[in-house]
């Protein structure tokens, strides 16, 4: 070996040893796709939490044990139902939704579905779990919410394990967090020998504590979501409409007389809007029902109508405006002889300051003859009036559900000009992610599956219930193995098909 080669070899060995010593000293462990950090800094806090109010904690973790056992058996039903829904969705034409799951201390890409302002199929709405892949079915601008909620859910999960272990006199070695690929998580290091020496019921309290804490966190999130109007009451008020917080640049609702950030919307067509739920329901109703009409007097109709020839579009609807105008729309109506006619009218002059109708009978007012004119548009396309804080109503022509995606709204209206309209949205969105992911962590970790909490919950449950009934441990272990195998296959099938649906 040459002197230079020897020097390089010695230097590399020296730096390698120094690097490994530095990692070990700081509790760091780095391997491909996995970074782990463990510390004893929080040990004192864990021991303090686990030893205070011992009797109350005993009852608390007893409730958690009962919940964990029920959740373990219920998880088969939930995963089975979700799998059937996914298979049913695969038979449809548009595989638009997915699954999600979140694992115990680790976080796999699964989460429970929660309500959102975006529309979805009925199958998607019924799904409890759906796969989440950042950048595909998780918007990039919401990735921070997702990962923060995953980390907090994981930390609360592990705090439950740690407190229960200390309550059951199991030595607590440390707490840590990790990053697996891009998913964060947390873990606690318990003394395995102590864990094996305690009774199966004590083990159950420890193993069930994580999902129990996630369940409680999800419940607290739901409570916080319900109480948000009260929490923000001094700064924001609700119940008077929805405030626009964002309009997509390519939205058809944008324009000189369109929708703008800060506009307060109070009506969609004749549907009153007082909150986000009303906004979503009104859009759904407008999309599912036939186009509504507008009353117009006979004299106005004759004055505005442009004589043109009507022709059928490919979808069967009628078009009668041939000048490619951005302001004129083809309307259909029935005359006094019940004959259907068509007229090309300036949209704003025809529908502004008029009431809505379905037939000519809805337009009878005194001696003035009126007709109910209905926009003749392509299938799924609607013309509707959006009443907002600007003096002039916005006339929107397009698919109503596009507004779900193109326009973001909130029910919270600032009391003062200096307040941000985004703050309640940020808080509300984060709480929804926390509910969804903490709930998913509870559901998925309860599954009797290898390497998840459900495995240890099942083993402890069988030890506590079957040890006195089945004397042969091999038989008991065989029963546990087949249950674990079934849970593992069921979970793997859900994740695999869910990822396939996302990719499709």
XYZ file of C-alpha atoms in Angstrom:
504
model
C 0.000 0.000 0.000
C 1.383 3.380 -0.992
C 1.803 6.098 1.698
C -1.018 8.160 0.110
C -3.411 5.202 0.047
C -2.556 4.365 3.649
C -3.178 8.010 4.702
C -6.575 8.048 2.955
C -7.502 4.710 4.557
C -6.515 5.849 8.060
C -8.342 9.174 7.600
C -11.520 7.491 6.377
C -11.492 5.067 9.322
C -10.910 7.952 11.734
C -13.728 10.080 10.323
C -16.028 7.058 10.137
C -15.469 6.252 13.814
C -15.861 9.900 14.794
C -19.061 10.188 12.773
C -20.515 7.036 14.334
C -19.544 8.223 17.828
C -21.212 11.569 17.181
C -24.413 9.866 15.986
C -24.482 7.541 18.994
C -23.802 10.391 21.419
C -26.721 12.393 20.009
C -29.108 9.422 19.800
C -29.205 9.501 16.004
C -29.463 6.504 13.716
C -29.332 6.884 9.925
C -29.992 4.139 7.401
C -31.427 4.055 3.866
C -34.938 5.624 3.869
C -34.924 5.854 7.675
C -33.699 8.448 10.189
C -34.269 7.899 13.920
C -33.592 10.103 16.957
C -33.958 8.891 20.550
C -33.484 10.836 23.783
C -33.925 10.505 27.543
C -34.610 14.221 27.966
C -38.345 13.593 28.383
C -38.034 10.632 30.766
C -38.665 12.770 33.856
C -41.834 14.192 32.287
C -43.110 10.712 31.335
C -42.507 9.390 34.864
C -44.284 12.415 36.296
C -47.325 11.895 34.030
C -47.437 8.127 34.623
C -47.285 8.302 38.425
C -49.662 11.194 39.141
C -53.230 10.299 40.131
C -52.562 6.566 39.883
C -56.169 5.529 40.598
C -57.568 7.830 37.928
C -54.997 6.594 35.400
C -55.891 3.017 36.288
C -59.523 3.656 35.293
C -58.435 5.691 32.269
C -56.351 2.882 30.827
C -59.031 0.323 31.709
C -61.391 2.251 29.434
C -58.615 2.250 26.849
C -58.208 -1.519 27.150
C -61.920 -2.127 26.528
C -61.854 0.289 23.590
C -58.760 -1.382 22.139
C -60.266 -4.886 22.220
C -63.521 -3.670 20.633
C -61.556 -1.710 18.017
C -59.444 -4.780 17.212
C -62.487 -6.870 16.309
C -64.273 -3.937 14.645
C -61.263 -3.317 12.395
C -62.053 -6.511 10.447
C -65.503 -5.169 9.606
C -64.158 -1.710 8.679
C -61.391 -3.067 6.443
C -63.737 -5.613 4.887
C -66.309 -2.943 4.079
C -63.623 -0.622 2.709
C -62.258 -3.397 0.512
C -65.724 -4.100 -0.907
C -66.214 -0.388 -1.616
C -62.889 -0.214 -3.431
C -63.721 -3.267 -5.540
C -67.098 -1.726 -6.355
C -65.427 1.528 -7.316
C -62.977 -0.300 -9.558
C -65.984 -1.417 -11.581
C -67.024 2.174 -12.242
C -65.723 4.393 -15.025
C -63.940 6.968 -12.867
C -61.576 5.703 -10.175
C -61.336 9.123 -8.609
C -61.026 8.336 -4.939
C -58.661 6.334 -2.774
C -57.828 5.003 0.648
C -55.612 6.013 3.504
C -53.952 4.448 6.427
C -51.751 5.512 9.237
C -49.771 3.105 11.306
C -48.948 3.080 14.973
C -45.746 4.764 15.868
C -45.001 4.761 12.200
C -47.231 6.491 9.718
C -48.187 4.706 6.573
C -50.007 6.623 3.841
C -53.497 5.845 5.208
C -56.041 8.201 6.779
C -59.707 8.189 7.616
C -61.872 10.214 5.299
C -63.358 13.420 6.593
C -65.777 15.918 5.195
C -64.400 18.510 2.842
C -65.735 21.112 0.494
C -64.841 19.152 -2.584
C -67.459 16.860 -4.132
C -66.993 13.159 -4.449
C -68.865 10.083 -5.398
C -71.243 8.454 -2.972
C -68.858 5.523 -2.623
C -66.050 7.871 -1.643
C -68.226 9.591 0.950
C -69.019 6.258 2.594
C -65.429 5.088 2.786
C -63.887 5.171 6.256
C -60.312 4.819 5.022
C -58.600 6.060 1.885
C -55.003 6.028 0.684
C -53.304 9.432 0.628
C -50.361 10.115 -1.680
C -48.890 13.651 -1.476
C -49.022 15.398 -4.822
C -51.625 13.006 -6.258
C -54.744 13.053 -4.116
C -53.246 15.274 -1.406
C -52.802 18.886 -2.608
C -49.210 20.075 -2.347
C -50.340 23.217 -0.514
C -51.783 20.991 2.244
C -48.771 18.715 2.719
C -47.651 20.703 5.790
C -51.048 20.103 7.444
C -50.810 16.396 6.659
C -47.338 15.743 8.004
C -47.785 17.946 11.072
C -50.991 16.091 11.939
C -49.267 12.737 11.346
C -46.418 13.680 13.710
C -48.703 15.029 16.442
C -50.940 11.946 16.205
C -47.883 9.704 16.474
C -46.514 11.589 19.476
C -49.870 11.425 21.319
C -50.042 7.720 20.460
C -46.644 7.028 22.003
C -47.326 9.198 25.055
C -50.228 6.836 25.734
C -47.933 3.784 25.568
C -45.303 5.458 27.750
C -47.695 6.615 30.485
C -49.416 3.230 30.629
C -46.078 1.412 30.818
C -44.884 3.556 33.720
C -48.268 3.075 35.420
C -47.712 -0.712 35.167
C -44.137 -0.440 36.582
C -42.383 -1.117 33.263
C -39.073 0.693 32.895
C -39.134 3.545 30.411
C -35.849 3.913 28.498
C -36.572 6.843 26.205
C -38.686 8.592 23.612
C -37.879 9.279 19.979
C -39.097 10.385 16.575
C -38.211 9.092 13.134
C -38.621 9.774 9.447
C -39.374 6.811 7.194
C -38.987 7.889 3.555
C -41.111 11.058 3.905
C -43.485 9.984 6.683
C -42.727 11.112 10.261
C -43.536 9.086 13.369
C -42.693 8.585 17.035
C -41.779 5.697 19.335
C -41.055 4.832 22.980
C -38.341 2.467 24.166
C -39.593 0.162 26.947
C -37.640 -2.456 28.889
C -38.738 -5.688 27.191
C -38.030 -7.975 30.152
C -40.349 -5.969 32.417
C -42.983 -6.002 29.702
C -42.872 -9.795 29.465
C -43.094 -10.318 33.224
C -46.339 -8.421 33.837
C -49.778 -10.034 33.432
C -51.611 -10.149 30.054
C -54.207 -7.667 31.333
C -51.446 -5.207 32.262
C -49.922 -5.707 28.822
C -53.312 -5.004 27.252
C -53.517 -1.659 29.066
C -50.139 -0.694 27.640
C -50.717 -1.923 24.091
C -54.214 -0.381 23.861
C -53.152 2.978 25.311
C -51.824 4.303 21.997
C -54.980 3.828 19.939
C -57.052 4.955 22.940
C -55.196 8.268 23.031
C -55.617 8.665 19.273
C -59.343 8.078 19.618
C -59.587 10.698 22.371
C -57.512 13.136 20.284
C -59.927 12.670 17.356
C -62.902 13.299 19.670
C -61.265 16.460 21.028
C -60.651 17.564 17.445
C -64.328 17.087 16.590
C -65.287 19.088 19.691
C -62.865 21.859 18.717
C -64.294 21.901 15.183
C -67.830 22.301 16.525
C -66.750 25.044 18.941
C -64.648 27.007 16.424
C -67.380 29.653 15.884
C -67.484 30.192 19.657
C -63.696 30.217 19.964
C -63.352 32.821 17.197
C -66.450 34.781 18.239
C -64.538 37.833 19.611
C -62.731 38.255 16.267
C -64.947 36.617 13.633
C -68.689 36.189 13.204
C -70.619 33.534 11.288
C -74.091 32.776 9.947
C -74.417 35.617 7.422
C -72.846 34.033 4.339
C -69.520 32.688 3.118
C -66.393 34.737 2.491
C -64.264 34.009 -0.560
C -60.663 33.282 0.451
C -59.270 32.161 -2.924
C -60.295 32.052 -6.580
C -58.255 29.931 -8.990
C -56.620 31.891 -11.791
C -58.221 29.735 -14.498
C -61.658 29.786 -12.888
C -64.621 30.778 -15.112
C -65.869 32.755 -12.103
C -63.060 35.271 -12.466
C -63.481 38.504 -14.443
C -64.493 42.183 -14.097
C -67.926 41.191 -12.817
C -66.834 37.883 -11.323
C -65.900 36.757 -7.842
C -63.037 38.213 -5.840
C -61.258 37.381 -2.596
C -63.108 39.097 0.222
C -66.563 38.957 -1.417
C -69.376 37.854 0.908
C -71.747 35.450 -0.864
C -75.309 35.289 0.478
C -77.256 33.564 -2.335
C -76.613 31.048 -5.105
C -79.573 31.456 -7.447
C -82.563 31.365 -5.064
C -80.680 29.225 -2.506
C -79.692 31.141 0.666
C -76.077 30.695 1.801
C -75.228 31.255 5.473
C -72.216 28.945 5.870
C -69.915 26.574 3.982
C -72.338 23.680 4.348
C -75.073 25.755 2.669
C -72.632 26.675 -0.099
C -71.873 23.004 -0.810
C -75.501 21.903 -0.598
C -76.690 24.715 -2.867
C -74.096 23.830 -5.501
C -75.032 20.144 -5.281
C -78.733 20.957 -5.658
C -78.174 23.281 -8.609
C -76.007 20.641 -10.319
C -78.501 17.809 -9.765
C -81.687 19.667 -10.724
C -82.740 21.039 -14.141
C -81.763 24.581 -15.082
C -84.005 27.123 -13.382
C -85.731 29.844 -15.408
C -86.261 33.593 -15.064
C -89.445 35.644 -15.416
C -89.447 38.247 -18.150
C -92.254 40.429 -19.443
C -93.511 39.996 -22.993
C -92.487 43.536 -23.952
C -88.959 43.078 -22.619
C -88.647 39.731 -24.355
C -89.649 41.271 -27.685
C -87.317 44.190 -27.166
C -84.243 42.116 -26.283
C -84.741 39.053 -28.472
C -82.472 38.719 -31.485
C -84.121 36.775 -34.348
C -81.855 33.848 -35.196
C -82.185 30.259 -36.320
C -81.971 27.565 -33.680
C -80.003 24.340 -34.155
C -79.210 21.282 -32.062
C -75.880 20.700 -30.426
C -74.288 17.250 -30.360
C -75.688 16.602 -26.870
C -79.234 17.404 -28.037
C -79.522 20.844 -26.468
C -80.583 23.861 -28.538
C -78.306 26.767 -29.517
C -79.722 29.930 -31.079
C -76.925 32.497 -30.627
C -74.649 32.373 -33.663
C -72.597 35.481 -33.057
C -70.235 33.855 -30.521
C -71.022 36.655 -28.107
C -69.739 36.426 -24.542
C -72.813 38.245 -23.256
C -75.700 36.641 -25.173
C -77.311 33.344 -24.202
C -79.924 31.213 -25.918
C -83.157 30.964 -23.890
C -86.146 28.703 -24.447
C -89.745 29.394 -23.390
C -93.309 28.356 -24.110
C -95.810 30.811 -25.589
C -99.513 31.001 -24.775
C -100.171 28.120 -27.170
C -97.645 25.985 -25.215
C -95.307 25.964 -28.195
C -91.586 25.940 -27.357
C -89.705 28.909 -28.795
C -86.130 30.117 -28.555
C -84.548 33.539 -28.386
C -81.033 34.915 -28.145
C -80.955 37.449 -25.309
C -78.335 39.531 -23.494
C -77.954 37.385 -20.369
C -77.565 40.140 -17.789
C -80.501 42.234 -19.028
C -82.691 39.149 -19.287
C -82.139 37.702 -15.798
C -81.122 40.691 -13.664
C -83.722 41.923 -11.161
C -86.106 39.099 -12.035
C -87.443 36.271 -9.946
C -86.738 32.629 -10.708
C -89.353 30.248 -12.105
C -90.031 26.783 -13.441
C -93.076 27.436 -15.637
C -95.049 30.426 -16.922
C -97.470 30.019 -14.003
C -94.705 31.133 -11.631
C -94.476 34.472 -13.473
C -98.115 35.601 -13.316
C -98.208 39.044 -11.718
C -101.234 41.234 -12.273
C -102.094 42.161 -15.816
C -98.509 42.104 -17.147
C -97.937 39.155 -19.443
C -94.743 37.293 -18.620
C -92.870 34.225 -19.714
C -90.491 31.889 -17.889
C -87.332 31.821 -20.010
C -84.863 28.995 -19.362
C -81.228 29.137 -20.528
C -80.632 26.513 -23.197
C -77.165 25.227 -22.316
C -75.068 22.135 -22.789
C -75.669 19.190 -20.495
C -74.384 19.739 -16.903
C -73.839 23.432 -17.673
C -75.868 25.933 -15.651
C -76.421 29.667 -15.648
C -76.846 30.989 -12.119
C -76.800 34.261 -10.257
C -74.342 34.608 -7.397
C -75.353 37.343 -4.984
C -72.370 38.792 -3.128
C -71.181 41.971 -1.460
C -70.553 43.734 -4.773
C -73.501 45.738 -6.086
C -73.857 43.660 -9.258
C -74.611 39.927 -9.093
C -72.164 37.603 -10.784
C -73.608 35.546 -13.638
C -71.828 32.205 -13.726
C -72.086 29.844 -16.698
C -70.449 26.465 -16.277
C -70.611 23.283 -14.224
C -71.727 24.266 -10.694
C -69.373 21.757 -9.098
C -66.400 23.542 -10.676
C -66.947 26.201 -8.030
C -66.186 23.550 -5.410
C -62.676 23.295 -6.805
C -62.112 26.780 -8.165
C -63.426 28.895 -5.284
C -62.429 28.496 -1.615
C -64.807 29.888 0.984
C -65.065 30.197 4.752
C -67.940 30.811 7.144
C -65.809 33.130 9.305
C -66.081 36.859 8.564
C -63.534 39.171 10.278
C -64.950 41.820 12.610
C -61.971 44.102 11.954
C -60.143 44.951 8.742
C -56.705 44.087 10.111
C -57.696 40.448 10.768
C -56.618 37.774 8.298
C -59.393 35.937 6.483
C -57.093 32.885 6.258
C -56.556 32.267 9.999
C -59.844 30.397 10.652
C -59.339 28.424 7.441
C -55.848 27.364 8.520
C -57.057 26.295 11.968
C -60.130 24.514 10.595
C -58.146 22.651 7.928
C -55.500 21.523 10.403
C -58.103 20.302 12.906
C -59.791 18.281 10.132
C -56.489 16.634 9.239
C -55.820 15.925 12.907
C -59.225 14.271 13.312
C -58.779 12.240 10.141
C -55.229 11.050 10.757
C -55.569 10.427 14.488
C -58.716 8.438 13.791
C -56.915 6.470 11.081
C -54.038 5.764 13.457
C -56.514 4.309 15.951
C -58.326 2.186 13.362
C -55.307 0.828 11.504
C -53.199 0.101 14.585
C -56.076 -1.894 16.055
C -55.919 -4.318 13.111
C -54.419 -7.686 14.146
C -51.507 -7.354 11.738
C -47.847 -8.218 12.035
C -45.727 -5.306 13.359
C -48.734 -3.188 14.391
C -50.190 -2.679 17.867
C -52.991 -5.043 16.915
C -50.531 -7.959 16.972
C -49.618 -7.374 20.607
C -53.189 -6.556 21.595
C -54.328 -9.862 20.086
C -51.560 -11.894 21.743
C -52.259 -10.365 25.167
C -56.013 -10.821 24.707
C -55.602 -14.502 23.829
C -53.265 -14.998 26.806
C -55.814 -13.373 29.103
C -58.853 -15.268 27.771
C -57.697 -18.609 26.345
C -54.848 -19.553 28.675
C -57.248 -21.173 31.159
C -59.448 -22.678 28.418
C -56.763 -24.073 26.092
C -53.960 -25.676 28.028
C -51.764 -26.197 24.981
C -49.882 -22.963 24.144
C -49.126 -24.219 20.641
C -52.855 -24.351 19.823
C -53.360 -20.861 21.228
C -50.397 -19.545 19.247
C -51.746 -21.195 16.086
C -55.121 -19.487 16.547
C -53.357 -16.165 17.021
C -51.188 -16.741 13.945
C -54.156 -17.345 11.639
C -55.999 -14.283 12.963
C -52.861 -12.202 12.423
C -52.444 -13.627 8.947
C -56.039 -12.745 8.067
C -55.680 -9.188 9.387
C -52.371 -8.703 7.578
C -53.773 -9.924 4.248
C -56.879 -7.754 4.641
C -54.864 -4.615 5.408
C -52.363 -5.331 2.626
C -55.208 -5.813 0.141
C -56.764 -2.471 1.142
C -53.477 -0.595 0.795
C -52.533 -2.282 -2.493
C -55.899 -1.690 -4.155
C -56.041 1.821 -2.726
C -52.655 2.666 -4.251
C -53.763 1.126 -7.534
C -56.842 3.342 -7.534
C -54.695 6.417 -6.891
C -52.335 5.462 -9.709
C -55.271 4.772 -12.032
